Coordinates of N, CA and C in Angstrom, one line a residue:
X818 N 133.6 -47.0 157.5 CA 134.5 -46.1 158.0 C 133.9 -44.7 157.9
X819 N 134.1 -43.9 159.0 CA 133.6 -42.5 159.0 C 134.7 -41.7 158.3
X820 N 134.2 -40.8 157.4 CA 135.1 -39.9 156.6 C 135.1 -38.5 157.1
X821 N 136.2 -37.8 156.9 CA 136.3 -36.4 157.1 C 135.4 -35.7 156.1
X822 N 135.1 -34.4 156.4 CA 134.3 -33.7 155.5 C 135.1 -33.4 154.2
X823 N 136.4 -33.4 154.2 CA 137.2 -33.3 153.0 C 137.0 -34.4 152.1
X824 N 137.1 -35.7 152.6 CA 136.8 -36.8 151.7 C 135.4 -37.0 151.3
X825 N 134.5 -36.6 152.2 CA 133.1 -36.7 151.9 C 132.7 -35.7 150.8
X826 N 133.3 -34.6 150.8 CA 133.1 -33.6 149.7 C 133.5 -34.1 148.4
X827 N 134.7 -34.8 148.4 CA 135.2 -35.3 147.1 C 134.4 -36.5 146.6
X828 N 133.9 -37.3 147.6 CA 133.2 -38.5 147.2 C 131.8 -38.3 146.8
X829 N 131.2 -37.2 147.2 CA 129.8 -36.9 146.8 C 129.7 -36.3 145.4
X830 N 128.5 -36.6 144.8 CA 128.2 -36.0 143.4 C 129.3 -36.4 142.4
X831 N 129.7 -37.6 142.5 CA 130.8 -38.1 141.6 C 130.4 -38.0 140.1
X832 N 131.4 -37.6 139.2 CA 132.7 -37.3 139.5 C 132.9 -35.8 139.6
X833 N 131.9 -35.0 139.6 CA 131.9 -33.6 139.5 C 132.7 -32.9 140.7
X834 N 132.3 -33.3 141.9 CA 133.0 -32.7 143.1 C 134.5 -33.0 143.0
X835 N 134.9 -34.2 142.7 CA 136.3 -34.6 142.6 C 137.0 -33.7 141.6
X836 N 136.4 -33.5 140.4 CA 137.0 -32.7 139.4 C 137.1 -31.2 139.8
X837 N 136.0 -30.7 140.4 CA 136.0 -29.2 140.7 C 136.9 -28.9 141.9
X838 N 136.9 -29.8 142.9 CA 137.6 -29.4 144.1 C 139.0 -30.0 144.2
X839 N 139.3 -31.0 143.3 CA 140.7 -31.6 143.4 C 141.4 -31.6 142.1
X840 N 140.8 -32.2 141.0 CA 141.5 -32.4 139.8 C 141.9 -31.0 139.1
X841 N 141.0 -30.1 139.0 CA 141.3 -28.8 138.4 C 142.3 -28.0 139.2
X842 N 142.1 -27.7 140.5 CA 143.1 -26.9 141.2 C 144.5 -27.6 141.3
X843 N 144.5 -28.9 141.6 CA 145.8 -29.6 141.7 C 146.5 -29.8 140.3
X844 N 145.7 -30.0 139.3 CA 146.2 -30.1 137.9 C 146.9 -28.8 137.5
X845 N 146.2 -27.7 137.7 CA 146.7 -26.4 137.4 C 148.0 -26.0 138.2
X846 N 148.0 -26.4 139.5 CA 149.1 -26.2 140.3 C 150.3 -27.0 139.8
X847 N 150.1 -28.2 139.4 CA 151.2 -29.0 138.9 C 151.7 -28.5 137.6
X848 N 150.8 -28.0 136.7 CA 151.2 -27.3 135.5 C 152.0 -26.1 135.8
X849 N 151.7 -25.4 136.8 CA 152.4 -24.2 137.2 C 153.8 -24.5 137.7
X850 N 153.9 -25.6 138.4 CA 155.3 -26.1 138.8 C 156.1 -26.4 137.6
X851 N 155.5 -27.1 136.7 CA 156.2 -27.5 135.4 C 156.7 -26.2 134.7
X852 N 155.8 -25.2 134.6 CA 156.2 -24.0 133.9 C 157.3 -23.2 134.6
X853 N 157.3 -23.3 135.9 CA 158.3 -22.7 136.7 C 159.7 -23.3 136.4
X854 N 159.7 -24.6 136.3 CA 161.0 -25.3 136.0 C 161.4 -25.0 134.6
X855 N 160.5 -25.0 133.7 CA 160.8 -24.8 132.2 C 161.3 -23.3 132.0
X856 N 160.7 -22.4 132.8 CA 161.1 -21.0 132.7 C 162.5 -20.8 133.1
X857 N 162.8 -21.5 134.2 CA 164.2 -21.4 134.8 C 165.2 -22.1 133.9
X858 N 164.8 -23.2 133.3 CA 165.7 -24.0 132.5 C 166.0 -23.3 131.2
X859 N 165.0 -22.6 130.6 CA 165.2 -21.9 129.4 C 165.4 -20.4 129.6
X860 N 166.0 -20.0 130.7 CA 166.2 -18.6 131.1 C 166.8 -17.8 129.9
X861 N 167.8 -18.4 129.3 CA 168.6 -17.7 128.2 C 168.2 -18.2 126.8
X862 N 167.0 -18.8 126.7 CA 166.6 -19.3 125.4 C 165.4 -18.5 124.9
X863 N 165.2 -18.6 123.6 CA 164.1 -17.9 122.9 C 162.7 -18.5 123.4
X864 N 162.7 -19.7 123.9 CA 161.5 -20.3 124.4 C 161.0 -19.8 125.7
X865 N 161.9 -19.0 126.4 CA 161.6 -18.5 127.7 C 160.3 -17.6 127.7
X866 N 160.2 -16.8 126.7 CA 159.0 -15.9 126.7 C 157.7 -16.6 126.6
X867 N 157.7 -17.7 125.8 CA 156.5 -18.5 125.7 C 156.1 -19.2 127.0
X868 N 157.1 -19.8 127.7 CA 156.9 -20.4 129.0 C 156.4 -19.4 130.0
X869 N 157.0 -18.2 130.0 CA 156.6 -17.2 131.0 C 155.2 -16.8 130.7
X870 N 154.8 -16.7 129.5 CA 153.4 -16.3 129.2 C 152.4 -17.4 129.7
X871 N 152.7 -18.6 129.4 CA 151.9 -19.7 129.9 C 151.8 -19.7 131.5
X872 N 153.0 -19.5 132.1 CA 153.1 -19.5 133.5 C 152.2 -18.4 134.1
X873 N 152.3 -17.2 133.5 CA 151.5 -16.1 133.9 C 150.0 -16.4 133.8
X874 N 149.6 -16.9 132.7 CA 148.2 -17.2 132.4 C 147.6 -18.3 133.4
X875 N 148.4 -19.3 133.6 CA 148.0 -20.4 134.5 C 147.9 -19.9 135.9
X876 N 148.9 -19.0 136.3 CA 148.8 -18.4 137.7 C 147.6 -17.6 137.9
X877 N 147.2 -16.8 137.0 CA 146.0 -16.0 137.1 C 144.7 -16.8 137.1
X878 N 144.6 -17.8 136.2 CA 143.4 -18.7 136.2 C 143.3 -19.4 137.5
X879 N 144.4 -20.0 137.9 CA 144.4 -20.8 139.2 C 144.0 -20.0 140.4
X880 N 144.6 -18.8 140.5 CA 144.2 -17.9 141.6 C 142.8 -17.5 141.6
X881 N 142.3 -17.1 140.5 CA 140.9 -16.7 140.4 C 139.9 -17.8 140.6
X882 N 140.2 -19.0 140.0 CA 139.4 -20.2 140.1 C 139.3 -20.6 141.6
X883 N 140.4 -20.8 142.2 CA 140.4 -21.3 143.6 C 139.8 -20.3 144.6
X884 N 140.0 -19.0 144.3 CA 139.3 -18.0 145.2 C 137.8 -18.1 145.1
X885 N 137.3 -18.3 143.9 CA 135.9 -18.4 143.7 C 135.4 -19.7 144.3
X886 N 136.2 -20.8 144.2 CA 135.8 -22.1 144.8 C 135.7 -21.9 146.4
X887 N 136.7 -21.3 147.0 CA 136.7 -21.1 148.4 C 135.5 -20.2 148.9
X888 N 135.2 -19.2 148.1 CA 134.1 -18.3 148.4 C 132.8 -19.1 148.4
X889 N 132.6 -19.9 147.4 CA 131.4 -20.8 147.3 C 131.4 -21.8 148.5
X890 N 132.5 -22.4 148.8 CA 132.6 -23.3 149.9 C 132.2 -22.7 151.2
X891 N 132.7 -21.5 151.5 CA 132.4 -20.8 152.7 C 131.0 -20.4 152.8
X892 N 130.4 -20.0 151.7 CA 129.0 -19.6 151.7 C 128.0 -20.7 151.7
X893 N 128.3 -21.8 151.0 CA 127.3 -22.9 150.9 C 127.5 -24.1 151.7
X894 N 128.8 -24.4 152.0 CA 129.1 -25.7 152.7 C 129.6 -25.5 154.1
X895 N 130.5 -24.6 154.3 CA 131.1 -24.4 155.6 C 130.1 -24.2 156.8
X896 N 129.0 -23.4 156.6 CA 128.0 -23.3 157.7 C 127.4 -24.5 158.2
X897 N 127.3 -25.6 157.4 CA 126.6 -26.8 157.8 C 127.6 -27.9 158.4
X898 N 128.9 -27.5 158.5 CA 129.9 -28.5 158.9 C 129.8 -28.7 160.4
X899 N 129.7 -30.0 160.8 CA 129.8 -30.4 162.3 C 131.1 -31.2 162.4
X900 N 132.1 -30.6 163.0 CA 133.5 -31.1 163.0 C 133.6 -32.6 163.5
X901 N 134.4 -33.3 162.9 CA 134.6 -34.7 163.3 C 136.1 -34.9 163.7
X902 N 136.4 -34.2 164.8 CA 137.8 -34.4 165.3 C 138.8 -33.4 164.7
X903 N 140.0 -33.4 165.2 CA 141.0 -32.4 164.8 C 141.5 -32.8 163.4
X904 N 141.5 -34.0 163.0 CA 142.0 -34.3 161.6 C 141.0 -33.7 160.6
X905 N 139.8 -33.7 160.9 CA 138.8 -33.0 160.0 C 139.0 -31.5 159.9
X906 N 139.3 -30.9 161.1 CA 139.6 -29.5 161.1 C 140.8 -29.1 160.3
X907 N 141.9 -29.9 160.5 CA 143.1 -29.6 159.9 C 143.0 -29.8 158.3
X908 N 142.3 -30.8 157.9 CA 142.1 -31.1 156.5 C 141.3 -29.9 155.8
X909 N 140.2 -29.5 156.4 CA 139.4 -28.4 155.8 C 140.1 -27.1 155.8
X910 N 140.7 -26.7 156.9 CA 141.4 -25.4 157.0 C 142.7 -25.4 156.2
X911 N 143.4 -26.5 156.1 CA 144.5 -26.5 155.2 C 144.1 -26.3 153.7
X912 N 143.0 -26.9 153.4 CA 142.5 -26.7 152.0 C 142.1 -25.3 151.8
X913 N 141.4 -24.7 152.7 CA 141.0 -23.3 152.6 C 142.1 -22.3 152.6
X914 N 143.1 -22.6 153.4 CA 144.3 -21.7 153.5 C 145.0 -21.6 152.2
X915 N 144.8 -22.6 151.3 CA 145.5 -22.6 150.0 C 145.1 -21.4 149.2
X916 N 144.0 -20.7 149.5 CA 143.6 -19.5 148.7 C 144.6 -18.4 148.9
X917 N 145.3 -18.3 150.0 CA 146.2 -17.2 150.3 C 147.3 -17.2 149.3
X918 N 148.1 -18.3 149.1 CA 149.2 -18.3 148.2 C 148.7 -18.2 146.7
X919 N 147.6 -18.8 146.4 CA 147.1 -18.8 145.0 C 146.6 -17.4 144.6
X920 N 145.9 -16.8 145.5 CA 145.4 -15.4 145.2 C 146.6 -14.5 145.1
X921 N 147.6 -14.7 146.0 CA 148.8 -13.9 145.9 C 149.5 -14.1 144.6
X922 N 149.6 -15.3 144.0 CA 150.2 -15.5 142.7 C 149.4 -14.8 141.6
X923 N 148.1 -14.8 141.7 CA 147.3 -14.1 140.7 C 147.5 -12.6 140.8
X924 N 147.5 -12.1 142.0 CA 147.8 -10.7 142.1 C 149.2 -10.3 141.7
X925 N 150.1 -11.1 141.9 CA 151.5 -10.9 141.5 C 151.6 -10.9 140.0
X926 N 150.9 -11.8 139.3 CA 151.0 -11.9 137.9 C 150.2 -10.7 137.2
X927 N 149.2 -10.2 137.9 CA 148.4 -9.1 137.4 C 149.1 -7.7 137.8
X928 N 150.3 -7.8 138.5 CA 151.1 -6.7 138.9 C 150.3 -5.7 139.8
X929 N 149.5 -6.3 140.7 CA 148.7 -5.6 141.7 C 149.4 -5.5 143.0
X930 N 150.4 -6.4 143.2 CA 151.3 -6.4 144.4 C 152.7 -6.5 144.0
X931 N 153.6 -6.0 144.8 CA 155.0 -6.1 144.6 C 155.4 -5.4 143.3
X932 N 154.8 -4.3 143.0 CA 154.9 -3.6 141.7 C 156.4 -3.2 141.4
X933 N 157.0 -2.6 142.4 CA 158.3 -2.1 142.2 C 159.5 -3.0 142.5
X934 N 159.2 -4.3 142.7 CA 160.2 -5.3 143.0 C 160.9 -5.7 141.8
X935 N 162.1 -6.2 141.9 CA 162.9 -6.7 140.8 C 162.3 -8.0 140.3
X936 N 162.7 -8.4 139.1 CA 162.2 -9.7 138.5 C 162.6 -10.8 139.4
X937 N 163.9 -10.7 139.9 CA 164.4 -11.8 140.8 C 163.6 -11.9 142.1
X938 N 163.2 -10.8 142.7 CA 162.4 -10.8 143.9 C 161.0 -11.3 143.6
X939 N 160.4 -11.0 142.5 CA 159.1 -11.5 142.1 C 159.1 -13.0 141.9
X940 N 160.2 -13.4 141.3 CA 160.3 -14.9 141.0 C 160.5 -15.6 142.3
X941 N 161.2 -15.1 143.3 CA 161.4 -15.7 144.6 C 160.0 -15.8 145.3
X942 N 159.3 -14.7 145.3 CA 158.0 -14.7 145.9 C 157.0 -15.7 145.3
X943 N 157.1 -15.7 144.0 CA 156.2 -16.7 143.2 C 156.5 -18.1 143.6
X944 N 157.8 -18.4 143.7 CA 158.2 -19.8 144.2 C 157.7 -20.1 145.6
X945 N 157.9 -19.1 146.5 CA 157.5 -19.3 147.9 C 156.0 -19.5 148.0
X946 N 155.2 -18.7 147.3 CA 153.8 -18.9 147.3 C 153.3 -20.2 146.8
X947 N 154.0 -20.7 145.7 CA 153.6 -22.0 145.1 C 154.0 -23.1 146.0
X948 N 155.2 -23.0 146.7 CA 155.6 -24.1 147.6 C 154.6 -24.1 148.8
X949 N 154.2 -22.9 149.3 CA 153.3 -22.8 150.4 C 152.0 -23.5 150.0
X950 N 151.4 -23.3 148.8 CA 150.2 -24.0 148.4 C 150.4 -25.5 148.4
X951 N 151.5 -25.9 147.8 CA 151.7 -27.4 147.7 C 151.8 -28.0 149.1
X952 N 152.4 -27.3 150.0 CA 152.5 -27.9 151.4 C 151.1 -28.0 152.0
X953 N 150.3 -26.9 152.0 CA 149.0 -27.0 152.7 C 148.0 -27.9 151.9
X954 N 148.2 -28.0 150.6 CA 147.4 -28.9 149.8 C 147.6 -30.3 150.1
X955 N 148.9 -30.7 150.3 CA 149.2 -32.1 150.7 C 148.8 -32.4 152.1
X956 N 148.9 -31.4 153.0 CA 148.5 -31.6 154.4 C 147.0 -31.8 154.4
X957 N 146.2 -31.1 153.6 CA 144.8 -31.3 153.5 C 144.5 -32.7 153.0
X958 N 145.2 -33.2 152.0 CA 145.0 -34.6 151.5 C 145.3 -35.6 152.5
X959 N 146.4 -35.5 153.2 CA 146.9 -36.5 154.2 C 145.9 -36.6 155.4
X960 N 145.5 -35.4 156.0 CA 144.6 -35.5 157.1 C 143.2 -35.8 156.6
X961 N 142.9 -35.4 155.4 CA 141.6 -35.7 154.8 C 141.3 -37.2 154.7
X962 N 142.4 -38.0 154.5 CA 142.2 -39.4 154.3 C 142.2 -40.2 155.6
X963 N 142.4 -39.5 156.7 CA 142.5 -40.1 158.1 C 141.0 -40.4 158.5
X964 N 140.9 -41.6 159.1 CA 139.6 -41.9 159.8 C 139.4 -41.1 161.0
X965 N 138.4 -40.2 161.1 CA 138.3 -39.3 162.3 C 138.2 -40.0 163.6
X966 N 137.8 -41.3 163.6 CA 137.6 -42.0 164.9 C 138.9 -42.3 165.5
X967 N 140.0 -42.3 164.8 CA 141.3 -42.6 165.4 C 141.9 -41.3 166.1
X968 N 141.3 -40.2 165.8 CA 141.7 -38.9 166.5 C 140.7 -38.5 167.6
X969 N 139.9 -39.5 168.0 CA 139.0 -39.2 169.1 C 137.6 -38.9 168.8
X970 N 137.2 -38.8 167.5 CA 135.9 -38.5 167.2 C 135.0 -39.8 167.4
X971 N 133.8 -39.5 168.0 CA 132.9 -40.6 168.2 C 131.6 -40.3 167.3
X972 N 131.3 -41.2 166.4 CA 130.2 -41.0 165.5 C 128.9 -41.0 166.3
X973 N 128.0 -40.1 165.9 CA 126.7 -40.1 166.6 C 125.9 -41.3 166.2
X974 N 124.8 -41.5 167.0 CA 123.9 -42.7 166.7 C 123.3 -42.5 165.3
X975 N 123.3 -43.5 164.5 CA 122.8 -43.5 163.2 C 123.8 -43.1 162.1
X976 N 125.0 -42.7 162.6 CA 126.0 -42.3 161.6 C 126.4 -43.6 160.8
X977 N 126.8 -43.4 159.6 CA 127.1 -44.5 158.7 C 128.5 -45.1 159.1
X978 N 128.5 -46.4 159.3 CA 129.7 -47.1 159.6 C 130.0 -48.1 158.4
X979 N 131.0 -47.8 157.6 CA 131.3 -48.6 156.5 C 132.4 -49.6 156.6
X980 N 132.7 -49.9 157.9 CA 133.8 -50.8 158.1 C 133.4 -52.2 157.7
X981 N 134.2 -52.9 157.1 CA 133.9 -54.3 156.6 C 135.0 -55.2 157.2
X982 N 134.5 -56.3 157.8 CA 135.5 -57.3 158.3 C 135.8 -58.3 157.2
X983 N 137.1 -58.2 156.7 CA 137.5 -59.1 155.6 C 138.1 -60.3 156.3
X984 N 137.7 -61.5 155.9 CA 138.3 -62.7 156.5 C 139.8 -62.8 156.3
X985 N 140.5 -63.2 157.3 CA 141.9 -63.3 157.3 C 142.5 -64.4 156.4
X986 N 141.7 -65.3 156.0 CA 142.2 -66.5 155.2 C 142.1 -66.2 153.7
X987 N 141.8 -65.0 153.3 CA 141.8 -64.7 151.9 C 143.2 -64.6 151.4
X988 N 143.5 -65.3 150.3 CA 144.9 -65.1 149.7 C 145.1 -63.7 149.3
X989 N 146.3 -63.2 149.5 CA 146.7 -61.8 149.1 C 146.6 -61.6 147.7
X990 N 146.8 -62.6 146.8 CA 146.9 -62.4 145.4 C 145.5 -62.8 144.7
X991 N 144.5 -62.9 145.5 CA 143.2 -63.2 145.0 C 142.6 -62.0 144.2
X992 N 142.1 -62.2 143.0 CA 141.5 -61.1 142.2 C 140.4 -60.4 143.0
X993 N 140.2 -59.1 142.7 CA 139.2 -58.3 143.5 C 137.8 -58.9 143.4
X994 N 137.4 -59.4 142.2 CA 136.1 -59.9 142.1 C 135.9 -61.2 142.9
X995 N 137.0 -62.0 143.0 CA 136.9 -63.2 143.9 C 136.8 -62.8 145.4
X996 N 137.5 -61.7 145.7 CA 137.4 -61.2 147.1 C 135.9 -60.8 147.4
X997 N 135.4 -60.1 146.4 CA 134.0 -59.7 146.6 C 133.0 -60.8 146.7
X998 N 133.2 -61.9 145.8 CA 132.4 -63.0 145.8 C 132.5 -63.8 147.2
X999 N 133.7 -63.9 147.7 CA 133.9 -64.6 148.9 C 133.2 -63.8 150.1
X1000 N 133.4 -62.5 150.1 CA 132.8 -61.7 151.1 C 131.3 -61.8 151.1
X1001 N 130.7 -61.8 149.9 CA 129.2 -61.9 149.8 C 128.8 -63.3 150.3
X1002 N 129.5 -64.3 150.0 CA 129.2 -65.7 150.5 C 129.3 -65.7 152.0
X1003 N 130.3 -65.1 152.6 CA 130.4 -65.0 154.0 C 129.3 -64.3 154.7
X1004 N 128.9 -63.2 154.0 CA 127.8 -62.4 154.5 C 126.5 -63.2 154.5
X1005 N 126.3 -63.9 153.4 CA 125.1 -64.7 153.2 C 125.0 -65.8 154.2
X1006 N 126.2 -66.5 154.5 CA 126.3 -67.5 155.5 C 125.9 -67.0 156.9
X1007 N 126.5 -65.7 157.2 CA 126.2 -65.1 158.5 C 124.7 -64.8 158.6
X1008 N 124.1 -64.3 157.6 CA 122.7 -64.0 157.6 C 121.8 -65.2 157.9
X1009 N 122.2 -66.4 157.2 CA 121.5 -67.6 157.4 C 121.7 -68.1 158.8
X1010 N 122.9 -68.0 159.3 CA 123.1 -68.4 160.7 C 122.2 -67.6 161.7
X1011 N 122.2 -66.3 161.5 CA 121.3 -65.5 162.3 C 119.9 -65.8 162.2
X1012 N 119.4 -66.1 161.0 CA 118.1 -66.5 160.7 C 117.7 -67.8 161.4
X1013 N 118.6 -68.7 161.4 CA 118.4 -70.0 162.1 C 118.3 -69.9 163.6
X1014 N 119.2 -69.0 164.1 CA 119.2 -68.8 165.5 C 117.9 -68.1 166.0
X1015 N 117.4 -67.2 165.1 CA 116.1 -66.5 165.4 C 115.0 -67.4 165.5
X1016 N 114.9 -68.4 164.5 CA 113.8 -69.3 164.5 C 113.9 -70.3 165.7
X1017 N 115.1 -70.6 166.1 CA 115.3 -71.5 167.3 C 114.8 -70.8 168.5
X1018 N 115.1 -69.5 168.6 CA 114.6 -68.7 169.7 C 113.1 -68.7 169.8
X1019 N 112.4 -68.5 168.6 CA 111.0 -68.5 168.6 C 110.4 -69.8 169.0
X1020 N 111.0 -70.9 168.6 CA 110.5 -72.2 169.0 C 110.5 -72.4 170.5
X1021 N 111.7 -72.0 171.1 CA 111.8 -72.1 172.5 C 110.8 -71.2 173.2
X1022 N 110.5 -70.0 172.7 CA 109.6 -69.1 173.3 C 108.2 -69.7 173.3
X1023 N 107.8 -70.4 172.1 CA 106.5 -70.9 172.0 C 106.3 -72.0 173.1
X1024 N 107.3 -72.8 173.4 CA 107.2 -73.9 174.3 C 107.0 -73.4 175.7
X1025 N 107.6 -72.2 176.0 CA 107.4 -71.6 177.3 C 106.0 -71.0 177.5

């Protein structure tokens, strides 16, 4: 199967790319969501100050980290991209657009924007920016998992094609290692059949 650049980026240099580009930013974003809820839930509690402090710290770290990640991506990876259909474009740009809300959250927490706004207005903007990031982040994941060939992309000659034809007679509840064993047996049988055909062809050619 041909992959989008989004999935290719995550699958290369395992597990480091997956951790740097997916686990850390999405994990921090989910922690930020949790802190938002806890801050609202404990609005009139003594615990609220602690949750707000964590919320502020995570917001700043996430914004700075993701901004640095996008800058590195644009400098080192983006120039070499050869697009693989519109699903590929949507996945990459949705991922990159995520820097806008996250940087906005960091600047908001550092009091560099919206300085004179009320706490309620800042909280509303914080929520909107976080929701914006979650939306574009999930759009990137969805389109990133799409096979580009179904959106019209045609792989160039020599491009890797990882499609595997799985026999339809395999039981659905068969363990994964048995699936693998049966597939290897089928591949071996196919290779033997091709080998036999090739030798038969040579014998006929010699007689001619």
